[in-house]
Amino acid sequence: IWVGVLTWRQSSMGATDHVSAIVLGRCLTYTRNMHPELRNQDCKKILNTFTSAFVSKDPCNITKEDYQPLIDLVTQTVPCNKTLFWSRSKELAHQYSGIQKEMFTLEDTLLGYIADNLVWCGDPRTSEVKEEFCPYRNENCSSTATSVFWTVVSQKFAESACGTVYVMLNGSRTTAFSKASTFGSVEVFNLHPDRVHTLHAWVMHDIGGVERDSCLGSSIKELKSIVNQRNISFFCQDDYRPARFVQCVRHPEHPSCSVLM
Ligand code: NAD
């Protein structure tokens, strides 16, 4: 019943059942069905390389190097100008990229797709993928199998981006940009200024929700300053209209959905 619905914040409750079967199934769906140009990828090998990163190991001390073989095995290029990062706006970013299929969030790439919403870990006493309990990520257990995976694949995703890159942020939160987020701590710092010339931020607001932050707020000023210091241009747009249209599907009567803004 838990399949695909646990997030790492809930991971003290348990790992995802049947992680290996889900990862293999998702890999086959992605490479055979959704992206047949990747049909030569060996999903069994991808699964084995994925699980080798953490099985039989201390679930609190996984390293980036543990996942390096997986990163080296799965090479997929996202076209220039088509990378979409997100922070605190996962659902909308995925709804948008699900329609605007040219755009890729990390979870629209094979590595992000196979692991999204799953929780997994190993155990030094067995060579199994644990299916009952994975430790919480906290100060005593900072390098879990799941969290190190996301750090490594987010870093790789940002390193390979080129042209103009986009980020969807949530202006209904007090701070649309947070330096503590994976976007703010990993992705921004791994963009290559020689390949990425512009970061374009879309600050989205929940329809009918509070507008706590915007392109004019101090968190976006901080993002602009970090990005400009890295010699990357920065643009910001509040409520990017194509993404607004997606929000409007569920709120067609809202004034912001019927009036040209
Ligand atoms: P965020 O704060 O909205 O977090 C996104 C989701 O990922 C949340 O469910 C959060 O619980 C989880 N998450 C974040 N960092 C994590 C980590 N180190 N380990 C495990 N889970 C983590 O936004 P964010 O922190 O900026 O992360 C989103 C950005 O980073 C995206 O651009 C994406 O490319 C990448 N990312 C994706 C995931 C994912 O679960 N699909 C997780 C981490 C990072």
Coordinates of C-alpha atoms in Angstrom, one line a residue, residues 27 174 190 240:
C27 CA 13.4 1.5 -15.7
T174 CA 7.9 32.7 3.2
N190 CA 27.0 22.9 -9.9
Y240 CA 4.8 32.4 -15.4

